[in-house]
mmCIF file of C-alpha atoms in Angstrom:
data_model
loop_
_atom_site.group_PDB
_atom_site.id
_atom_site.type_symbol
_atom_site.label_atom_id
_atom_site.label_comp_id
_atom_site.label_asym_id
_atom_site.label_seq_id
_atom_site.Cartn_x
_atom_site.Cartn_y
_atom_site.Cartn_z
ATOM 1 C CA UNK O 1 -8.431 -25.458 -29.466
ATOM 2 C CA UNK O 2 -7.915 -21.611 -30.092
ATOM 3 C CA UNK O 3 -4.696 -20.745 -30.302
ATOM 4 C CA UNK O 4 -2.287 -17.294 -29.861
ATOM 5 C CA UNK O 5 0.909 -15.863 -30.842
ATOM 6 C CA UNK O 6 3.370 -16.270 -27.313
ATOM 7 C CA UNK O 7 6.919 -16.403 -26.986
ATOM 8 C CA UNK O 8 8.696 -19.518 -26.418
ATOM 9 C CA UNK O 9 12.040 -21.060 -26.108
ATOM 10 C CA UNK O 10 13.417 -23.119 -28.416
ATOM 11 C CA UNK O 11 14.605 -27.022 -26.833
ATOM 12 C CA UNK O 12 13.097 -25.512 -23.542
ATOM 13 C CA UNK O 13 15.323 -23.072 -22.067
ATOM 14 C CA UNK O 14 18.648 -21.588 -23.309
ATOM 15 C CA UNK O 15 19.748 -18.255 -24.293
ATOM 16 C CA UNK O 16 18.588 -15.152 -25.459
ATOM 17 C CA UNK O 17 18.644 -16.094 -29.131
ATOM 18 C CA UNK O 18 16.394 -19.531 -28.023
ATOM 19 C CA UNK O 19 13.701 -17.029 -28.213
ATOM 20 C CA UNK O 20 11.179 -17.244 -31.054
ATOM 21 C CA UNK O 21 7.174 -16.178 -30.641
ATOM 22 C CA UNK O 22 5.401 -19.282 -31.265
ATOM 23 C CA UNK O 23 1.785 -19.040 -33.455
ATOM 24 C CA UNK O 24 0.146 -21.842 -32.366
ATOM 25 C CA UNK O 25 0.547 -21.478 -28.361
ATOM 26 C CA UNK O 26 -3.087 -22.255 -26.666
ATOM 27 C CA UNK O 27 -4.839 -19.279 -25.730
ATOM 28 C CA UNK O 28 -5.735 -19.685 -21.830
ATOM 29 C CA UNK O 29 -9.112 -19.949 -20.891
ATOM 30 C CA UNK O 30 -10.425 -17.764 -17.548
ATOM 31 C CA UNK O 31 -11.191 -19.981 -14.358
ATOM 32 C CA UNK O 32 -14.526 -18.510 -12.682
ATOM 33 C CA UNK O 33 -12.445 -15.695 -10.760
ATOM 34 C CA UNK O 34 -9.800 -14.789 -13.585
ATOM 35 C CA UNK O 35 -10.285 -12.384 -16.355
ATOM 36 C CA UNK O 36 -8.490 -12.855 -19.026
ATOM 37 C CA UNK O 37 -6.521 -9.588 -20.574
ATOM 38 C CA UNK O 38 -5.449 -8.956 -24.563
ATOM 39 C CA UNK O 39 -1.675 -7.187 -23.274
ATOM 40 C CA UNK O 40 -0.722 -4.631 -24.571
ATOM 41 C CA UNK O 41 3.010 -4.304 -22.795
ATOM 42 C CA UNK O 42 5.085 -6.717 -20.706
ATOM 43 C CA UNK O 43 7.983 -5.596 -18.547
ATOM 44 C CA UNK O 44 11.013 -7.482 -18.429
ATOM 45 C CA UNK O 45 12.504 -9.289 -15.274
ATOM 46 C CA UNK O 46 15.998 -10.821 -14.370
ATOM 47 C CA UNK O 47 13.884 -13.628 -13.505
ATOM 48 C CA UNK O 48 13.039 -13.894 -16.854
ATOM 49 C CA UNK O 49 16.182 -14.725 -17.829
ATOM 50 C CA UNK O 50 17.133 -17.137 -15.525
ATOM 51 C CA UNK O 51 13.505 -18.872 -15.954
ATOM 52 C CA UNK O 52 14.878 -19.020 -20.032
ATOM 53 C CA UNK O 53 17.712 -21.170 -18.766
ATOM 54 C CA UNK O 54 16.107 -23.430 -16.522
ATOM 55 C CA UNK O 55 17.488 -22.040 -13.013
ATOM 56 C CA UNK O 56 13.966 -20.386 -11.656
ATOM 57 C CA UNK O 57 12.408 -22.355 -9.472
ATOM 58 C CA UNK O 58 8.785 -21.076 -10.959
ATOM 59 C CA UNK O 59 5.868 -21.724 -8.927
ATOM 60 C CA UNK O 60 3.310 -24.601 -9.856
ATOM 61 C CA UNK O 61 0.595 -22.183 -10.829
ATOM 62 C CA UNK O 62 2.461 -20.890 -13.539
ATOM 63 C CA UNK O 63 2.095 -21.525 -17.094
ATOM 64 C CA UNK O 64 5.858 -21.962 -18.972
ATOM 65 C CA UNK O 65 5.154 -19.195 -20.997
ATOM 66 C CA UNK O 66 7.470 -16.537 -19.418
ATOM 67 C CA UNK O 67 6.497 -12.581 -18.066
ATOM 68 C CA UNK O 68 4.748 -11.676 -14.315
ATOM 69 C CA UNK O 69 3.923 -8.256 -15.217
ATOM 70 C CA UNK O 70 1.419 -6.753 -18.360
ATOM 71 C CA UNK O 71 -0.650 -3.833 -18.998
ATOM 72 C CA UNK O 72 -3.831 -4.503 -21.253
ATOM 73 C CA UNK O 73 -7.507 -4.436 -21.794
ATOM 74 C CA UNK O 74 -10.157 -7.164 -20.223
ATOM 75 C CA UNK O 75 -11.333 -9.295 -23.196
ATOM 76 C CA UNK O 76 -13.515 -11.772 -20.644
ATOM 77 C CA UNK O 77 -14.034 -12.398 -17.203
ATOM 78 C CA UNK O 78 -14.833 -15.440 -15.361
ATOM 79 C CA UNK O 79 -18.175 -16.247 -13.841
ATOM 80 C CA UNK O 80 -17.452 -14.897 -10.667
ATOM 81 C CA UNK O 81 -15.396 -12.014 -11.298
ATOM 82 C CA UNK O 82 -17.945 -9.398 -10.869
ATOM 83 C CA UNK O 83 -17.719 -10.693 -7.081
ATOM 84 C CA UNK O 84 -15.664 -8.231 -4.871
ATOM 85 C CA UNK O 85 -15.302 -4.706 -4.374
ATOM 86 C CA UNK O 86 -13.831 -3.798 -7.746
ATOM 87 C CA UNK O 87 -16.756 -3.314 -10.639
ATOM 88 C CA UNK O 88 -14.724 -5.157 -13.453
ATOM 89 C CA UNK O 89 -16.395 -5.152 -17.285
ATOM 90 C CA UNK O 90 -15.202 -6.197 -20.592
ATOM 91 C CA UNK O 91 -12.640 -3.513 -22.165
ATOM 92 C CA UNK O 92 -11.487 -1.899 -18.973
ATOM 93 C CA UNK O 93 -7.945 -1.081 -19.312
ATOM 94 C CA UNK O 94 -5.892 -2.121 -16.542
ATOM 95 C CA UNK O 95 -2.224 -3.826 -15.495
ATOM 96 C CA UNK O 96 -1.058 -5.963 -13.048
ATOM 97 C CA UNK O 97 0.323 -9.069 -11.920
ATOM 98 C CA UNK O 98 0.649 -12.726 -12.749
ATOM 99 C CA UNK O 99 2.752 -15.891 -11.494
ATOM 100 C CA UNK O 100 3.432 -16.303 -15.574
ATOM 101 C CA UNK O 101 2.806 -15.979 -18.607
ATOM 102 C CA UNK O 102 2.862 -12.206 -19.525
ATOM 103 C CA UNK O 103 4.604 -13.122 -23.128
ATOM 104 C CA UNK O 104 1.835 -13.537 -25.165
ATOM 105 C CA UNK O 105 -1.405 -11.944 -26.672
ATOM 106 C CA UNK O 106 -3.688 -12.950 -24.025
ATOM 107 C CA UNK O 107 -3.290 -14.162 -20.260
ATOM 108 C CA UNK O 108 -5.508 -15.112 -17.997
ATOM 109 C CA UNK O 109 -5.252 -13.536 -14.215
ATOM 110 C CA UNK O 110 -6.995 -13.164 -10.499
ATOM 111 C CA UNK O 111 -8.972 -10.177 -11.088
ATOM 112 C CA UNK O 112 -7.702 -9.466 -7.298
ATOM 113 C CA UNK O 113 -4.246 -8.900 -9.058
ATOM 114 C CA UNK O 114 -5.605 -6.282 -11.500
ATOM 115 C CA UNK O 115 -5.792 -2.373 -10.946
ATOM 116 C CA UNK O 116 -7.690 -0.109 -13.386
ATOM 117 C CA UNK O 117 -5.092 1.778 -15.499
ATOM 118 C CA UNK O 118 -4.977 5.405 -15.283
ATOM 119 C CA UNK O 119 -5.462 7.580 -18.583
ATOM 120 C CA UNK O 120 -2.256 9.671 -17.346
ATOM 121 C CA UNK O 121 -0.459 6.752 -17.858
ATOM 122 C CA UNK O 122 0.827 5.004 -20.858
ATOM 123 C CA UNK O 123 0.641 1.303 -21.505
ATOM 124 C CA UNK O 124 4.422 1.247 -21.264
ATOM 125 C CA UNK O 125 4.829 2.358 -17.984
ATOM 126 C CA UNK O 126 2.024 0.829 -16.414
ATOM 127 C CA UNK O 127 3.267 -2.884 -17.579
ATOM 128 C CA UNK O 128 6.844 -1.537 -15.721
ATOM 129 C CA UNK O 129 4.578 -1.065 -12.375
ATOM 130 C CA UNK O 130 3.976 -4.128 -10.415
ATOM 131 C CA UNK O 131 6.640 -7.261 -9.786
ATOM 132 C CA UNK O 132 10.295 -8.584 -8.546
ATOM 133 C CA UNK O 133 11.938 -11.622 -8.570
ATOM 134 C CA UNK O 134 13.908 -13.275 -5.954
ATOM 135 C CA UNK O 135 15.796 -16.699 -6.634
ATOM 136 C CA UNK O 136 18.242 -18.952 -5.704
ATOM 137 C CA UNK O 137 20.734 -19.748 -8.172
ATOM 138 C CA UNK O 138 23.812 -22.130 -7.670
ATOM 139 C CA UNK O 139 24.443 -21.206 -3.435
ATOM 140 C CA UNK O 140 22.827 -17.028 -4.850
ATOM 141 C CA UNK O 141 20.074 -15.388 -4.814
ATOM 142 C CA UNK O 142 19.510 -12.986 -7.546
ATOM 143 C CA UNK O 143 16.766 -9.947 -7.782
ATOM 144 C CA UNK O 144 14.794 -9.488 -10.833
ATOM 145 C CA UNK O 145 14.226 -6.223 -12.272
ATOM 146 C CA UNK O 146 12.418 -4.521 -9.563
ATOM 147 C CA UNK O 147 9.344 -2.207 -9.079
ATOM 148 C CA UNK O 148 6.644 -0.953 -6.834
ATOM 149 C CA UNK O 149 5.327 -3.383 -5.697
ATOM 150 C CA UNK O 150 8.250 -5.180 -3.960
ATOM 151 C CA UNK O 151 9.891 -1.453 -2.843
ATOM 152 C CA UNK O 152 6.262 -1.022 -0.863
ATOM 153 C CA UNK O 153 6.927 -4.801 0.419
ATOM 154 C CA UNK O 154 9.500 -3.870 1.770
ATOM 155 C CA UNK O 155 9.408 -0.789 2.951
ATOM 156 C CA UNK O 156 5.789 -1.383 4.520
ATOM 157 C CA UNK O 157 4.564 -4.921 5.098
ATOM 158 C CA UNK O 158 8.295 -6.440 6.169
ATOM 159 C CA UNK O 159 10.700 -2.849 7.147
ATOM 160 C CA UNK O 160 7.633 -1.232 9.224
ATOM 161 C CA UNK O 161 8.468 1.765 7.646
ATOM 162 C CA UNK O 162 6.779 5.050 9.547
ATOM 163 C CA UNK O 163 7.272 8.644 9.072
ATOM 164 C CA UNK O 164 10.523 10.324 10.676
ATOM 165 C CA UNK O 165 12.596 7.093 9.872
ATOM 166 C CA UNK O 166 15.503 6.947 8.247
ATOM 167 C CA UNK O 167 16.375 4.109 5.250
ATOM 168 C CA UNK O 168 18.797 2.998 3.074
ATOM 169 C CA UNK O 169 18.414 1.660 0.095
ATOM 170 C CA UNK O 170 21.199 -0.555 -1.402
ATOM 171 C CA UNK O 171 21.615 -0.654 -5.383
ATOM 172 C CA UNK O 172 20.318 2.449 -5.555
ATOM 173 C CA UNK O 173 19.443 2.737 -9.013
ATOM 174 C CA UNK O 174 18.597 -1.104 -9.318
ATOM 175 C CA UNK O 175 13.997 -0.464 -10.156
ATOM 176 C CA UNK O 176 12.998 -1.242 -6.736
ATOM 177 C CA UNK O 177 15.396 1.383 -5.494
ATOM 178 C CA UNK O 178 14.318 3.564 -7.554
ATOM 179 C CA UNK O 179 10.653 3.276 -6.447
ATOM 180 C CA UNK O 180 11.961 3.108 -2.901
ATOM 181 C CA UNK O 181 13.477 5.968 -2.196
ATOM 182 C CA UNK O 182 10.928 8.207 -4.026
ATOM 183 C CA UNK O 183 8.532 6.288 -1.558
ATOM 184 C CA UNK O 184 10.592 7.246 1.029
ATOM 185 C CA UNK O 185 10.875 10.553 0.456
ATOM 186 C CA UNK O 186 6.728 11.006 -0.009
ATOM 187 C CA UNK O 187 6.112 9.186 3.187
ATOM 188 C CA UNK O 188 8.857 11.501 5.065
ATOM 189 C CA UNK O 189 11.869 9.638 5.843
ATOM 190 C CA UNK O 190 13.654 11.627 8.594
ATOM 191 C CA UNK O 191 17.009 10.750 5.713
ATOM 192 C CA UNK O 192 17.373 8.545 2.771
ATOM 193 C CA UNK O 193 20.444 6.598 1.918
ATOM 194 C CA UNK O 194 21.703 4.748 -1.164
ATOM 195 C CA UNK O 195 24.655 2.593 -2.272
ATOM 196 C CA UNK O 196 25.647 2.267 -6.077
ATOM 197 C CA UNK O 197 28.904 0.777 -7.617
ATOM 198 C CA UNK O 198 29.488 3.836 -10.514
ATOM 199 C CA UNK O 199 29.357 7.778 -9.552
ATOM 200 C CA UNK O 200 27.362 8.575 -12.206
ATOM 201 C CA UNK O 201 24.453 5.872 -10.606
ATOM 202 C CA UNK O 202 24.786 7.645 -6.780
ATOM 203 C CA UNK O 203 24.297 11.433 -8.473
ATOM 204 C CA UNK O 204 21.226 10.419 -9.961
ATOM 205 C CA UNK O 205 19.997 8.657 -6.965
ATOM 206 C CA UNK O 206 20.809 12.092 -5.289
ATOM 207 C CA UNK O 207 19.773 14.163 -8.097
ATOM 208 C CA UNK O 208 16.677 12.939 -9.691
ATOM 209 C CA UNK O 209 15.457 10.848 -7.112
ATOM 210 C CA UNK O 210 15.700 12.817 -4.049
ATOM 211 C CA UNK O 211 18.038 10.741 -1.497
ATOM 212 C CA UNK O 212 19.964 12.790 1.162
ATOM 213 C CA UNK O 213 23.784 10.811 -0.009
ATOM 214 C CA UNK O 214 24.208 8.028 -2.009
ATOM 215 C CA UNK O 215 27.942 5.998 -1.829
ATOM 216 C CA UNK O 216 29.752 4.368 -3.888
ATOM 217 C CA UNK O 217 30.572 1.058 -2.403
ATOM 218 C CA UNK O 218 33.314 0.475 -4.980
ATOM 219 C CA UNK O 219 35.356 3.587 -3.781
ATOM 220 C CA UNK O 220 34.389 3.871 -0.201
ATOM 221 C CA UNK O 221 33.493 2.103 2.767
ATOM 222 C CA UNK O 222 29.726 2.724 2.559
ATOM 223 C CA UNK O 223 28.991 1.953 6.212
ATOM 224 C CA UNK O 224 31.090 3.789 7.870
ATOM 225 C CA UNK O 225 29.453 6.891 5.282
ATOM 226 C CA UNK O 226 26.568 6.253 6.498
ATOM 227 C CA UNK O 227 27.484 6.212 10.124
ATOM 228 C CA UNK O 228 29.691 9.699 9.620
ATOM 229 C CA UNK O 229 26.116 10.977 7.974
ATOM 230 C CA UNK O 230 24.461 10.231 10.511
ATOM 231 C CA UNK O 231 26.647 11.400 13.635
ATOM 232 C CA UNK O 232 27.021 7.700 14.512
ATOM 233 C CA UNK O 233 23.672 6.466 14.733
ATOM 234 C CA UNK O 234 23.152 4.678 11.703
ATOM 235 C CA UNK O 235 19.671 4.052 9.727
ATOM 236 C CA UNK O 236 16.421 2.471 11.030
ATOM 237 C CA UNK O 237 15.979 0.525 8.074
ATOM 238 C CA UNK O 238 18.735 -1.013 5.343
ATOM 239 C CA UNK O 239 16.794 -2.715 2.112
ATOM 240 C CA UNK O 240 19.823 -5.186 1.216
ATOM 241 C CA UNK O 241 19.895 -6.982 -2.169
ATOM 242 C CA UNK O 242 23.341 -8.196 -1.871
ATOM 243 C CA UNK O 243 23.574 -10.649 0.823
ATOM 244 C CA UNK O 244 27.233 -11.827 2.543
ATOM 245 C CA UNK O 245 29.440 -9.570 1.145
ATOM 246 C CA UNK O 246 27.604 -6.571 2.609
ATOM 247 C CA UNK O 247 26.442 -8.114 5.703
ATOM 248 C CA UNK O 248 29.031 -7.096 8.172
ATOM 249 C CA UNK O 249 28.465 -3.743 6.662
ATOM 250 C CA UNK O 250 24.638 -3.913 7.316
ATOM 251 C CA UNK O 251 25.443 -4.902 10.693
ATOM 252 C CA UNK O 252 27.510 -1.914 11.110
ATOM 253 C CA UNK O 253 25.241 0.763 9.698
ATOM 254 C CA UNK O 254 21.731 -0.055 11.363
ATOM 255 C CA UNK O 255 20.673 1.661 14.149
ATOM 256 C CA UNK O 256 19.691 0.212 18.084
ATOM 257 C CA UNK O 257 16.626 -1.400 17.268
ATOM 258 C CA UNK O 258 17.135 -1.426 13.513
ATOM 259 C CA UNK O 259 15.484 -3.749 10.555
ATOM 260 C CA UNK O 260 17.437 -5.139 8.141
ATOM 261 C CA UNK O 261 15.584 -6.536 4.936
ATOM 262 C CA UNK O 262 16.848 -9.091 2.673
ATOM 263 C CA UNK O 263 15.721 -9.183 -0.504
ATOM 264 C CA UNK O 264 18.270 -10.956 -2.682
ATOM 265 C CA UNK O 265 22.416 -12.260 -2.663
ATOM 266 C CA UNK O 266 23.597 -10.882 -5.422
ATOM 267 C CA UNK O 267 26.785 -10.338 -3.200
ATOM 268 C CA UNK O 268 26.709 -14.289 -2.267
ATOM 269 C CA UNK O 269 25.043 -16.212 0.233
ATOM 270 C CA UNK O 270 27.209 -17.993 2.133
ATOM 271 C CA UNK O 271 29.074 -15.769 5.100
ATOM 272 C CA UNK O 272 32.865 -15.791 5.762
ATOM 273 C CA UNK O 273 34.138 -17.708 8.330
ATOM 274 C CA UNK O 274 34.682 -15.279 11.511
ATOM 275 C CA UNK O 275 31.896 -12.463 10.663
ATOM 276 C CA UNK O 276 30.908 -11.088 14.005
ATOM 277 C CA UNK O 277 27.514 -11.120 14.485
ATOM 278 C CA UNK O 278 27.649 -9.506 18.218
ATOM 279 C CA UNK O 279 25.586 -6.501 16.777
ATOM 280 C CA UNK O 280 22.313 -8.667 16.715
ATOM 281 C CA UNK O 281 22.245 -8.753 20.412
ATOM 282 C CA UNK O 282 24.298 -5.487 21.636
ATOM 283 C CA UNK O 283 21.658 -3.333 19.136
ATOM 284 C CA UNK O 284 18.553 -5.226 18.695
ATOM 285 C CA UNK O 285 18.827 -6.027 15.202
ATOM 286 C CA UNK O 286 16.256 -7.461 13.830
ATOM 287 C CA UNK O 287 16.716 -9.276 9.908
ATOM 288 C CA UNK O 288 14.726 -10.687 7.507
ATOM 289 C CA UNK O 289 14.199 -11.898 4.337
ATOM 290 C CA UNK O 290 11.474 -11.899 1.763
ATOM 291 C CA UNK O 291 10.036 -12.846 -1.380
ATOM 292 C CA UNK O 292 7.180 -12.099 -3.752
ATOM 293 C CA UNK O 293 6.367 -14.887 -6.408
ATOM 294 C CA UNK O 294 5.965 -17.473 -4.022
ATOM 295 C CA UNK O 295 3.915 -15.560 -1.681
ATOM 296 C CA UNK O 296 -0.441 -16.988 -2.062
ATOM 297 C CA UNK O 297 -2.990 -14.160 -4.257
ATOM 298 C CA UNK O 298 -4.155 -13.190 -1.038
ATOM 299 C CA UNK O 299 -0.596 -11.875 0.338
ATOM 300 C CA UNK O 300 0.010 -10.610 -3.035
ATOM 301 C CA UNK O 301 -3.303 -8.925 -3.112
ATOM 302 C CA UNK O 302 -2.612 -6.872 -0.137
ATOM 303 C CA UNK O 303 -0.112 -5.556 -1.958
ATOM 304 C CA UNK O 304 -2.110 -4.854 -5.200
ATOM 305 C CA UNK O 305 -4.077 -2.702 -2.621
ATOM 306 C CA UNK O 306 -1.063 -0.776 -0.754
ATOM 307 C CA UNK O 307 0.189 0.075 -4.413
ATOM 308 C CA UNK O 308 -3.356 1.770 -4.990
ATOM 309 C CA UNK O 309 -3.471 3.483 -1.772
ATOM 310 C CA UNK O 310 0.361 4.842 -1.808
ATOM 311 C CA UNK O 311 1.099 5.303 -4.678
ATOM 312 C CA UNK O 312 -1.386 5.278 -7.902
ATOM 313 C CA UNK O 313 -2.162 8.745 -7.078
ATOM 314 C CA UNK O 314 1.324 10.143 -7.072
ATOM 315 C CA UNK O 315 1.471 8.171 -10.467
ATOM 316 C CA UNK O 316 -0.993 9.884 -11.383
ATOM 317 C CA UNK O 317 0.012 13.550 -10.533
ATOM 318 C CA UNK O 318 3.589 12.298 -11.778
ATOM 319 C CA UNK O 319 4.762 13.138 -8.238
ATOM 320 C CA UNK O 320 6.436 9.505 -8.774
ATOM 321 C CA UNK O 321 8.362 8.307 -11.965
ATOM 322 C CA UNK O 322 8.261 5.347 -13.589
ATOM 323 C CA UNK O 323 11.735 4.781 -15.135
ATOM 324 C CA UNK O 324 11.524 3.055 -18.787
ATOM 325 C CA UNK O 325 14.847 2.657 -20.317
ATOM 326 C CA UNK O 326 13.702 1.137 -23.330
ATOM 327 C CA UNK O 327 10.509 0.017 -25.309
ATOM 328 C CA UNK O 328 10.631 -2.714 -27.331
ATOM 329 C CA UNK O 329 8.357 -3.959 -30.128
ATOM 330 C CA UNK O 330 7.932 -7.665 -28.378
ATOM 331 C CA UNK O 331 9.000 -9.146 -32.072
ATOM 332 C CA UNK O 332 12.493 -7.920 -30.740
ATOM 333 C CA UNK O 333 12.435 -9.876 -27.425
ATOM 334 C CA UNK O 334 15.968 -11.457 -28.001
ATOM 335 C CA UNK O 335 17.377 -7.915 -27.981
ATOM 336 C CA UNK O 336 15.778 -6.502 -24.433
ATOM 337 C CA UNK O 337 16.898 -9.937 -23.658
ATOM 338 C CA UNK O 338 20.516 -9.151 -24.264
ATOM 339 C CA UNK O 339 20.241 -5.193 -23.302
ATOM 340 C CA UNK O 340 18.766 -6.963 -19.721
ATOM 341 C CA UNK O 341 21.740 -9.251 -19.563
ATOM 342 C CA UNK O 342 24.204 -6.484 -20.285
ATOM 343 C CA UNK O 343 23.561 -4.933 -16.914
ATOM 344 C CA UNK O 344 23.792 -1.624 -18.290
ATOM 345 C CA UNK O 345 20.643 -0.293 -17.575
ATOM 346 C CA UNK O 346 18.720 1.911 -15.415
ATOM 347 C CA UNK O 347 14.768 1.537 -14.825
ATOM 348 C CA UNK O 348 13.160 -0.975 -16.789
ATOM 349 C CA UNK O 349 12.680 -2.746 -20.081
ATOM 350 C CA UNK O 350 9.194 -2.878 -21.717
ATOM 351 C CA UNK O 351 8.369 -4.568 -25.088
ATOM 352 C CA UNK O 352 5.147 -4.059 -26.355
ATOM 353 C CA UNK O 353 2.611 -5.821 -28.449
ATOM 354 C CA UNK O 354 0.976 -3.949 -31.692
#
């Protein structure tokens, strides 16, 4: 059986320091509509880390080996790869996204989940590109390290975003966020809001990223901001990772007829006793919640394609950023490990492979 180098976890799961690269994991083999890609970068994911434990409920298509999102070059491809609309050949480069296994040399993925990489773009920031996690964990849900691909989820497929809308983006400077509201602003939001917990978070959201105001929900009450910003009206659409504790407050800052998205609980899930949920009915409220991992290749395809249509060019021009706070070599995995867990960061962590 041919082998590779991958990381593991030693007994299992446990924590950061249970990491170790392992030399004799099996090297996947390409089913007749995978290709499978020699990575050259992996992004990092809170998922990740709560997979290392044992609390991620990871799908059953998923190898153990951890990582959903790579950058790389096509070493093989399946026997009916070449079917489709994309023209894929040995040694393209490309990136994209996988239900696992992202930590290692080579992984095998549904060319429908690949896109070609550009040359203006390095290996790091393409691996940073494409996933989020959402999980339950002990009564929360917690959101991964975020990207494109979820902020266009939920801006598009589940907030029925449109030109002349207005959003708000909670955790502003959380990766989807990020990618959010510089969405936002391309597609021409009519205003773009953001919450962070530290000033120095909401002036780059304001700054660098381009949102109208961003709040500081540890110093203010964010919804009633939002409401003075917007004469009373509220926003069309609220992106929500945190869950109960900023429900009421959701409630009070969408507009008539607003959507409310739920992507995560880092806030908690379970509601207080007495929370008034009149506003459903007396504004037409309409909330929802989503998730990525779970969702079939075909779902998740259609989102491989919306990420080429909206935004590869602006990638491309540089119109849009992709935030890297850190590279890696991968031989240091404990240590972006335990910078991720440190919740100190901004944009995301990328290790790479020589």
């Amino acid at each position: 059986m041919a082998t590779m180098r991958a990381v593991d976890i030693k007994g299992g799961t446990g924590p950061a320091t249970a990491l170790f690269i392992n030399d004799s994991t099996p090297k996947p083999t390409p089913s007749p509509t995978q290709a499978l890609i020699r990575v050259k970068a992996f992004g990092l994911n809170r998922m990740d880390l709560l997979q290392r434990e044992g609390r991620y409920p990871v799908p059953p298509q998923a190898p153990k080996t951890l990582g959903v999102e790579f950058s790389g070059v096509i070493e093989e491809l399946g026997s009916k790869a070449h079917e489709g609309h994309e023209d894929w050949k040995k040694g393209d480069e490309v990136f994209g996204l996988a239900y696992g296994g992202a930590y290692a040399e080579y992984i095998t993925v549904n060319v429908h989940m690949l896109v070609h990489k550009p040359s203006e773009l390095s290996w790091e920031e393409c691996a940073g590109i494409p996933e989020v996690g959402i999980i339950a964990v002990e009564g929360r849900y917690v959101a991964g390290a975020t990207t494109w691909i979820t902020a266009l989820q939920a801006m598009y497929l589940v907030g029925e975003f449109a030109p002349g809308k207005s959003i708000l983006w909670h955790a502003g400077a959380s990766s989807v966020s990020i990618a959010g509201i510089q969405l936002s602003k391309a597609d021409n939001a009519s205003a773009i809001y953001a919450t962070a917990r530290q000033d120095e978070k909401c002036d780059f959201c304001v700054q660098r990223l381009g949102a109208t105001a961003a709040f500081n929900s540890e110093k203010s009450n964010w919804s009633e901001e939002v409401l003075k910003a917007t004469d009373g009206k509220g926003v069309d659409i609220i992106i929500d990772f945190i869950g109960a504790s900023y429900f009421g407050g959701n409630l009070d800052a969408a507009a008539r007829d607003g959507h409310i998205v739920n992507l995560a609980s880092m806030g908690g899930a379970k509601l207080p006793g007495g929370e008034d949920v009149g506003a459903f009915v007396r504004k037409r409220i309409r909330f929802e919640g989503s998730s990525l991992r779970s969702r079939d290749e075909q779902y998740q395809g259609k989102l491989r394609n919306q990420l080429v249509e909206h935004a590869l060019p602006k990638f491309k021009s540089k119109e849009f950023t992709i935030y890297v706070e850190k590279v890696f070599d991968w031989e240091s995995v404990v240590e972006a490990h335990q910078l991720m867990e440190s919740n100190k960061t901004k944009g995301k962590i990328i290790c790479v492979i020589p």
